Amino acid sequence: MAFVVTKLCIDCVDTSCVAVCPVDCFYQPKEPGKEYPNMLFISPEECIDCAVCEPECPWEAIYPEEDVPEVFQDCIELNAKVDEDRDAFVLAEVQEKEPPTPEQVAENKRKWGLV
Ligand code: SF4
């Protein structure tokens, strides 16, 4: 089991989660938007299930694998691409970013049919 970044992260990419992960298992595609979307990915092989990242994401994009919403079930396989296709990814780095407003978070969820 591992934690999973869902598509709620696409083009939002706040890296507060990256800053707290004790095992540095967040990755980003080398060429975002080409083969893989512009979002963070968690390596399921490296994640130790500590749960520290989940509350840090201002977009509420991270879930434990067993709680991933139906609409984001494909994200479980998508995150696993980090381990299957490692050459296409780089370790994510922390970047300063303005956190979203509650309205932006709600709108992003609506976009994906979550609310
Ligand atoms: Fe890293 Fe822990 Fe989040 Fe896994 S659950 S990605 S180990 S912070």
Short mmCIF file of N, CA and C and ligand atoms in Angstrom, two decimals:
data_model
loop_
_atom_site.label_atom_id
_atom_site.label_comp_id
_atom_site.label_asym_id
_atom_site.label_seq_id
_atom_site.Cartn_x
_atom_site.Cartn_y
_atom_site.Cartn_z
N MET A 1 0.83 -1.19 0.00
CA MET A 1 0.00 0.00 0.00
C MET A 1 0.87 1.25 0.00
N ALA A 2 0.31 2.31 -0.52
CA ALA A 2 1.07 3.56 -0.57
C ALA A 2 0.08 4.72 -0.63
N PHE A 3 0.59 5.90 -0.51
CA PHE A 3 -0.23 7.06 -0.74
C PHE A 3 -0.17 7.41 -2.22
N VAL A 4 -1.22 8.08 -2.70
CA VAL A 4 -1.37 8.31 -4.14
C VAL A 4 -1.68 9.79 -4.39
N VAL A 5 -0.97 10.38 -5.35
CA VAL A 5 -1.31 11.74 -5.79
C VAL A 5 -2.33 11.61 -6.90
N THR A 6 -3.46 12.30 -6.76
CA THR A 6 -4.50 12.22 -7.79
C THR A 6 -4.36 13.37 -8.79
N LYS A 7 -5.22 13.33 -9.80
CA LYS A 7 -5.18 14.35 -10.85
C LYS A 7 -5.57 15.73 -10.36
N LEU A 8 -6.02 15.83 -9.13
CA LEU A 8 -6.28 17.16 -8.55
C LEU A 8 -5.00 17.98 -8.52
N CYS A 9 -3.87 17.29 -8.63
CA CYS A 9 -2.56 17.97 -8.59
C CYS A 9 -2.17 18.58 -9.94
N ILE A 10 -2.81 18.13 -11.02
CA ILE A 10 -2.40 18.57 -12.36
C ILE A 10 -2.39 20.09 -12.48
N ASP A 11 -1.26 20.60 -12.89
CA ASP A 11 -1.02 22.04 -13.11
C ASP A 11 -1.14 22.88 -11.84
N CYS A 12 -1.37 22.25 -10.70
CA CYS A 12 -1.39 22.97 -9.41
C CYS A 12 0.00 22.84 -8.78
N VAL A 13 0.42 21.58 -8.60
CA VAL A 13 1.77 21.22 -8.20
C VAL A 13 2.33 22.07 -7.06
N ASP A 14 1.59 22.12 -5.97
CA ASP A 14 2.15 22.69 -4.74
C ASP A 14 3.09 21.63 -4.18
N THR A 15 4.25 22.05 -3.68
CA THR A 15 5.23 21.05 -3.25
C THR A 15 5.37 20.96 -1.72
N SER A 16 4.34 21.38 -1.00
CA SER A 16 4.39 21.28 0.46
C SER A 16 4.56 19.82 0.90
N CYS A 17 3.99 18.91 0.14
CA CYS A 17 4.11 17.49 0.44
C CYS A 17 5.57 17.03 0.28
N VAL A 18 6.21 17.53 -0.76
CA VAL A 18 7.60 17.15 -1.03
C VAL A 18 8.49 17.54 0.16
N ALA A 19 8.19 18.72 0.72
CA ALA A 19 9.01 19.25 1.81
C ALA A 19 8.97 18.38 3.06
N VAL A 20 7.88 17.64 3.26
CA VAL A 20 7.75 16.87 4.51
C VAL A 20 8.02 15.38 4.37
N CYS A 21 8.08 14.89 3.15
CA CYS A 21 8.25 13.44 2.97
C CYS A 21 9.61 12.98 3.52
N PRO A 22 9.61 12.05 4.46
CA PRO A 22 10.87 11.64 5.10
C PRO A 22 11.76 10.77 4.22
N VAL A 23 11.19 10.22 3.13
CA VAL A 23 11.99 9.33 2.29
C VAL A 23 12.17 9.85 0.86
N ASP A 24 11.79 11.11 0.61
CA ASP A 24 11.96 11.72 -0.72
C ASP A 24 11.43 10.84 -1.84
N CYS A 25 10.15 10.48 -1.75
CA CYS A 25 9.63 9.59 -2.80
C CYS A 25 8.63 10.29 -3.72
N PHE A 26 8.70 11.62 -3.77
CA PHE A 26 7.88 12.36 -4.75
C PHE A 26 8.71 12.62 -6.00
N TYR A 27 8.08 12.42 -7.15
CA TYR A 27 8.75 12.60 -8.44
C TYR A 27 7.89 13.46 -9.36
N GLN A 28 8.54 14.01 -10.39
CA GLN A 28 7.84 14.76 -11.43
C GLN A 28 8.31 14.25 -12.79
N PRO A 29 7.43 14.29 -13.81
CA PRO A 29 7.87 13.88 -15.14
C PRO A 29 8.97 14.83 -15.64
N LYS A 30 9.93 14.27 -16.36
CA LYS A 30 10.99 15.11 -16.95
C LYS A 30 10.40 16.08 -17.96
N GLU A 31 9.43 15.58 -18.73
CA GLU A 31 8.78 16.43 -19.74
C GLU A 31 7.27 16.44 -19.46
N PRO A 32 6.85 17.26 -18.48
CA PRO A 32 5.43 17.26 -18.10
C PRO A 32 4.53 17.57 -19.30
N GLY A 33 3.43 16.85 -19.38
CA GLY A 33 2.45 17.11 -20.43
C GLY A 33 2.67 16.27 -21.66
N LYS A 34 3.84 15.67 -21.80
CA LYS A 34 4.09 14.86 -22.98
C LYS A 34 3.47 13.48 -22.77
N GLU A 35 4.18 12.64 -22.02
CA GLU A 35 3.64 11.31 -21.76
C GLU A 35 2.84 11.26 -20.46
N TYR A 36 3.29 12.06 -19.51
CA TYR A 36 2.65 12.08 -18.20
C TYR A 36 2.22 13.51 -17.85
N PRO A 37 1.10 13.65 -17.12
CA PRO A 37 0.62 15.01 -16.82
C PRO A 37 1.55 15.78 -15.88
N ASN A 38 1.38 17.09 -15.90
CA ASN A 38 2.16 17.97 -15.04
C ASN A 38 1.63 17.89 -13.62
N MET A 39 2.13 16.91 -12.87
CA MET A 39 1.70 16.71 -11.48
C MET A 39 2.80 15.96 -10.74
N LEU A 40 2.63 15.85 -9.43
CA LEU A 40 3.58 15.08 -8.63
C LEU A 40 3.14 13.61 -8.63
N PHE A 41 4.10 12.74 -8.44
CA PHE A 41 3.84 11.31 -8.38
C PHE A 41 4.53 10.76 -7.13
N ILE A 42 3.90 9.79 -6.48
CA ILE A 42 4.53 9.09 -5.35
C ILE A 42 4.97 7.71 -5.82
N SER A 43 6.20 7.36 -5.53
CA SER A 43 6.67 6.02 -5.85
C SER A 43 6.07 5.03 -4.86
N PRO A 44 5.22 4.11 -5.32
CA PRO A 44 4.63 3.15 -4.38
C PRO A 44 5.66 2.21 -3.77
N GLU A 45 6.79 2.03 -4.46
CA GLU A 45 7.83 1.15 -3.90
C GLU A 45 8.60 1.83 -2.77
N GLU A 46 8.65 3.16 -2.80
CA GLU A 46 9.45 3.87 -1.80
C GLU A 46 8.63 4.45 -0.65
N CYS A 47 7.35 4.69 -0.91
CA CYS A 47 6.48 5.29 0.12
C CYS A 47 6.38 4.36 1.33
N ILE A 48 6.55 4.93 2.52
CA ILE A 48 6.50 4.10 3.74
C ILE A 48 5.19 4.29 4.50
N ASP A 49 4.21 4.92 3.84
CA ASP A 49 2.87 5.05 4.42
C ASP A 49 2.83 5.83 5.72
N CYS A 50 3.66 6.84 5.82
CA CYS A 50 3.70 7.59 7.09
C CYS A 50 2.53 8.56 7.22
N ALA A 51 1.91 8.93 6.10
CA ALA A 51 0.74 9.81 6.07
C ALA A 51 1.03 11.28 6.33
N VAL A 52 2.28 11.63 6.44
CA VAL A 52 2.65 13.02 6.76
C VAL A 52 2.26 13.98 5.63
N CYS A 53 2.35 13.51 4.38
CA CYS A 53 2.11 14.41 3.25
C CYS A 53 0.64 14.77 3.06
N GLU A 54 -0.24 13.87 3.39
CA GLU A 54 -1.66 14.03 3.05
C GLU A 54 -2.24 15.37 3.51
N PRO A 55 -2.09 15.75 4.78
CA PRO A 55 -2.68 17.02 5.22
C PRO A 55 -1.93 18.25 4.72
N GLU A 56 -0.72 18.06 4.17
CA GLU A 56 0.07 19.20 3.71
C GLU A 56 -0.40 19.72 2.36
N CYS A 57 -1.07 18.89 1.58
CA CYS A 57 -1.46 19.31 0.23
C CYS A 57 -2.63 20.27 0.30
N PRO A 58 -2.44 21.53 -0.12
CA PRO A 58 -3.52 22.51 -0.04
C PRO A 58 -4.65 22.23 -1.03
N TRP A 59 -4.35 21.39 -2.05
CA TRP A 59 -5.37 21.03 -3.05
C TRP A 59 -6.11 19.76 -2.66
N GLU A 60 -5.71 19.17 -1.54
CA GLU A 60 -6.33 17.93 -1.03
C GLU A 60 -6.29 16.83 -2.10
N ALA A 61 -5.12 16.71 -2.72
CA ALA A 61 -4.95 15.80 -3.86
C ALA A 61 -4.38 14.44 -3.48
N ILE A 62 -3.98 14.25 -2.22
CA ILE A 62 -3.30 13.01 -1.84
C ILE A 62 -4.21 12.13 -0.98
N TYR A 63 -4.25 10.86 -1.33
CA TYR A 63 -5.10 9.90 -0.60
C TYR A 63 -4.32 8.62 -0.30
N PRO A 64 -4.69 7.94 0.81
CA PRO A 64 -4.18 6.57 0.97
C PRO A 64 -4.80 5.73 -0.15
N GLU A 65 -4.06 4.76 -0.63
CA GLU A 65 -4.52 3.98 -1.79
C GLU A 65 -5.94 3.44 -1.61
N GLU A 66 -6.27 2.97 -0.42
CA GLU A 66 -7.59 2.37 -0.23
C GLU A 66 -8.72 3.39 -0.21
N ASP A 67 -8.40 4.68 -0.11
CA ASP A 67 -9.43 5.73 -0.07
C ASP A 67 -9.50 6.57 -1.34
N VAL A 68 -8.74 6.19 -2.37
CA VAL A 68 -8.76 6.97 -3.61
C VAL A 68 -10.17 6.95 -4.19
N PRO A 69 -10.76 8.14 -4.46
CA PRO A 69 -12.12 8.18 -5.01
C PRO A 69 -12.22 7.45 -6.35
N GLU A 70 -13.42 6.97 -6.64
CA GLU A 70 -13.68 6.22 -7.87
C GLU A 70 -13.14 6.94 -9.11
N VAL A 71 -13.39 8.23 -9.18
CA VAL A 71 -13.02 9.00 -10.36
C VAL A 71 -11.50 9.08 -10.57
N PHE A 72 -10.75 8.77 -9.51
CA PHE A 72 -9.29 8.83 -9.60
C PHE A 72 -8.61 7.46 -9.48
N GLN A 73 -9.38 6.39 -9.67
CA GLN A 73 -8.79 5.05 -9.53
C GLN A 73 -7.60 4.82 -10.46
N ASP A 74 -7.65 5.44 -11.65
CA ASP A 74 -6.55 5.25 -12.61
C ASP A 74 -5.26 5.90 -12.12
N CYS A 75 -5.35 6.77 -11.13
CA CYS A 75 -4.16 7.45 -10.60
C CYS A 75 -3.26 6.48 -9.83
N ILE A 76 -3.83 5.38 -9.35
CA ILE A 76 -3.02 4.38 -8.64
C ILE A 76 -1.98 3.80 -9.60
N GLU A 77 -2.46 3.44 -10.79
CA GLU A 77 -1.57 2.92 -11.82
C GLU A 77 -0.64 4.02 -12.34
N LEU A 78 -1.18 5.22 -12.43
CA LEU A 78 -0.38 6.35 -12.95
C LEU A 78 0.81 6.62 -12.03
N ASN A 79 0.59 6.64 -10.72
CA ASN A 79 1.70 6.86 -9.78
C ASN A 79 2.74 5.75 -9.89
N ALA A 80 2.28 4.53 -10.16
CA ALA A 80 3.20 3.39 -10.24
C ALA A 80 4.15 3.51 -11.43
N LYS A 81 3.82 4.38 -12.40
CA LYS A 81 4.70 4.58 -13.56
C LYS A 81 6.08 5.07 -13.12
N VAL A 82 6.15 5.72 -11.98
CA VAL A 82 7.44 6.19 -11.45
C VAL A 82 8.41 5.02 -11.29
N ASP A 83 7.89 3.90 -10.81
CA ASP A 83 8.76 2.75 -10.61
C ASP A 83 8.96 1.93 -11.89
N GLU A 84 7.97 2.00 -12.78
CA GLU A 84 8.06 1.21 -14.02
C GLU A 84 8.85 1.94 -15.11
N ASP A 85 8.86 3.26 -15.04
CA ASP A 85 9.43 4.06 -16.13
C ASP A 85 10.29 5.18 -15.53
N ARG A 86 11.18 4.80 -14.61
CA ARG A 86 11.92 5.78 -13.80
C ARG A 86 12.70 6.81 -14.63
N ASP A 87 13.18 6.41 -15.80
CA ASP A 87 13.95 7.34 -16.63
C ASP A 87 13.13 8.54 -17.08
N ALA A 88 11.81 8.43 -17.03
CA ALA A 88 10.95 9.53 -17.48
C ALA A 88 10.68 10.54 -16.35
N PHE A 89 11.25 10.26 -15.16
CA PHE A 89 10.95 11.09 -13.99
C PHE A 89 12.22 11.63 -13.31
N VAL A 90 12.04 12.73 -12.60
CA VAL A 90 13.11 13.26 -11.75
C VAL A 90 12.53 13.45 -10.35
N LEU A 91 13.43 13.43 -9.37
CA LEU A 91 13.01 13.67 -8.00
C LEU A 91 12.40 15.08 -7.90
N ALA A 92 11.26 15.20 -7.26
CA ALA A 92 10.61 16.51 -7.14
C ALA A 92 11.38 17.41 -6.17
N GLU A 93 11.43 18.69 -6.49
CA GLU A 93 12.10 19.66 -5.63
C GLU A 93 11.07 20.62 -5.07
N VAL A 94 11.35 21.10 -3.86
CA VAL A 94 10.44 22.04 -3.21
C VAL A 94 10.53 23.40 -3.90
N GLN A 95 9.36 23.98 -4.22
CA GLN A 95 9.32 25.31 -4.83
C GLN A 95 8.32 26.17 -4.07
N GLU A 96 8.71 27.40 -3.83
CA GLU A 96 7.82 28.34 -3.15
C GLU A 96 6.61 28.60 -4.04
N LYS A 97 5.42 28.54 -3.45
CA LYS A 97 4.22 28.78 -4.24
C LYS A 97 3.13 29.34 -3.34
N GLU A 98 2.37 30.27 -3.89
CA GLU A 98 1.23 30.84 -3.17
C GLU A 98 0.16 29.76 -3.00
N PRO A 99 -0.32 29.51 -1.77
CA PRO A 99 -1.36 28.48 -1.62
C PRO A 99 -2.68 28.93 -2.27
N PRO A 100 -3.48 27.97 -2.72
CA PRO A 100 -4.75 28.33 -3.37
C PRO A 100 -5.78 28.83 -2.37
N THR A 101 -6.79 29.54 -2.88
CA THR A 101 -7.90 29.96 -2.04
C THR A 101 -8.86 28.78 -1.90
N PRO A 102 -9.73 28.79 -0.91
CA PRO A 102 -10.74 27.71 -0.78
C PRO A 102 -11.59 27.61 -2.04
N GLU A 103 -11.86 28.74 -2.69
CA GLU A 103 -12.67 28.74 -3.92
C GLU A 103 -11.94 27.99 -5.04
N GLN A 104 -10.65 28.23 -5.14
CA GLN A 104 -9.86 27.54 -6.17
C GLN A 104 -9.82 26.04 -5.93
N VAL A 105 -9.70 25.65 -4.67
CA VAL A 105 -9.67 24.23 -4.31
C VAL A 105 -11.00 23.58 -4.69
N ALA A 106 -12.10 24.27 -4.36
CA ALA A 106 -13.44 23.74 -4.67
C ALA A 106 -13.65 23.65 -6.17
N GLU A 107 -13.23 24.67 -6.90
CA GLU A 107 -13.40 24.69 -8.36
C GLU A 107 -12.61 23.54 -9.01
N ASN A 108 -11.41 23.31 -8.50
CA ASN A 108 -10.57 22.22 -9.03
C ASN A 108 -11.25 20.86 -8.81
N LYS A 109 -11.86 20.69 -7.65
CA LYS A 109 -12.56 19.43 -7.37
C LYS A 109 -13.77 19.28 -8.29
N ARG A 110 -14.48 20.39 -8.52
CA ARG A 110 -15.66 20.35 -9.39
C ARG A 110 -15.26 19.93 -10.80
N LYS A 111 -14.10 20.46 -11.23
CA LYS A 111 -13.60 20.17 -12.57
C LYS A 111 -13.49 18.65 -12.81
N TRP A 112 -13.14 17.94 -11.74
CA TRP A 112 -12.95 16.50 -11.85
C TRP A 112 -14.18 15.71 -11.39
N GLY A 113 -15.27 16.43 -11.16
CA GLY A 113 -16.52 15.78 -10.79
C GLY A 113 -16.52 15.20 -9.39
N LEU A 114 -15.69 15.80 -8.53
CA LEU A 114 -15.56 15.25 -7.18
C LEU A 114 -16.62 15.80 -6.23
N VAL A 115 -17.13 17.00 -6.50
CA VAL A 115 -18.18 17.56 -5.61
C VAL A 115 -19.38 17.99 -6.42
FE1 SF4 B 1 6.25 10.30 1.67
FE2 SF4 B 1 4.96 9.47 3.88
FE3 SF4 B 1 3.60 10.68 1.90
FE4 SF4 B 1 4.56 8.21 1.53
S1 SF4 B 1 2.95 8.81 2.99
S2 SF4 B 1 4.68 9.94 0.08
S3 SF4 B 1 6.47 8.31 2.70
S4 SF4 B 1 5.20 11.62 3.20
#
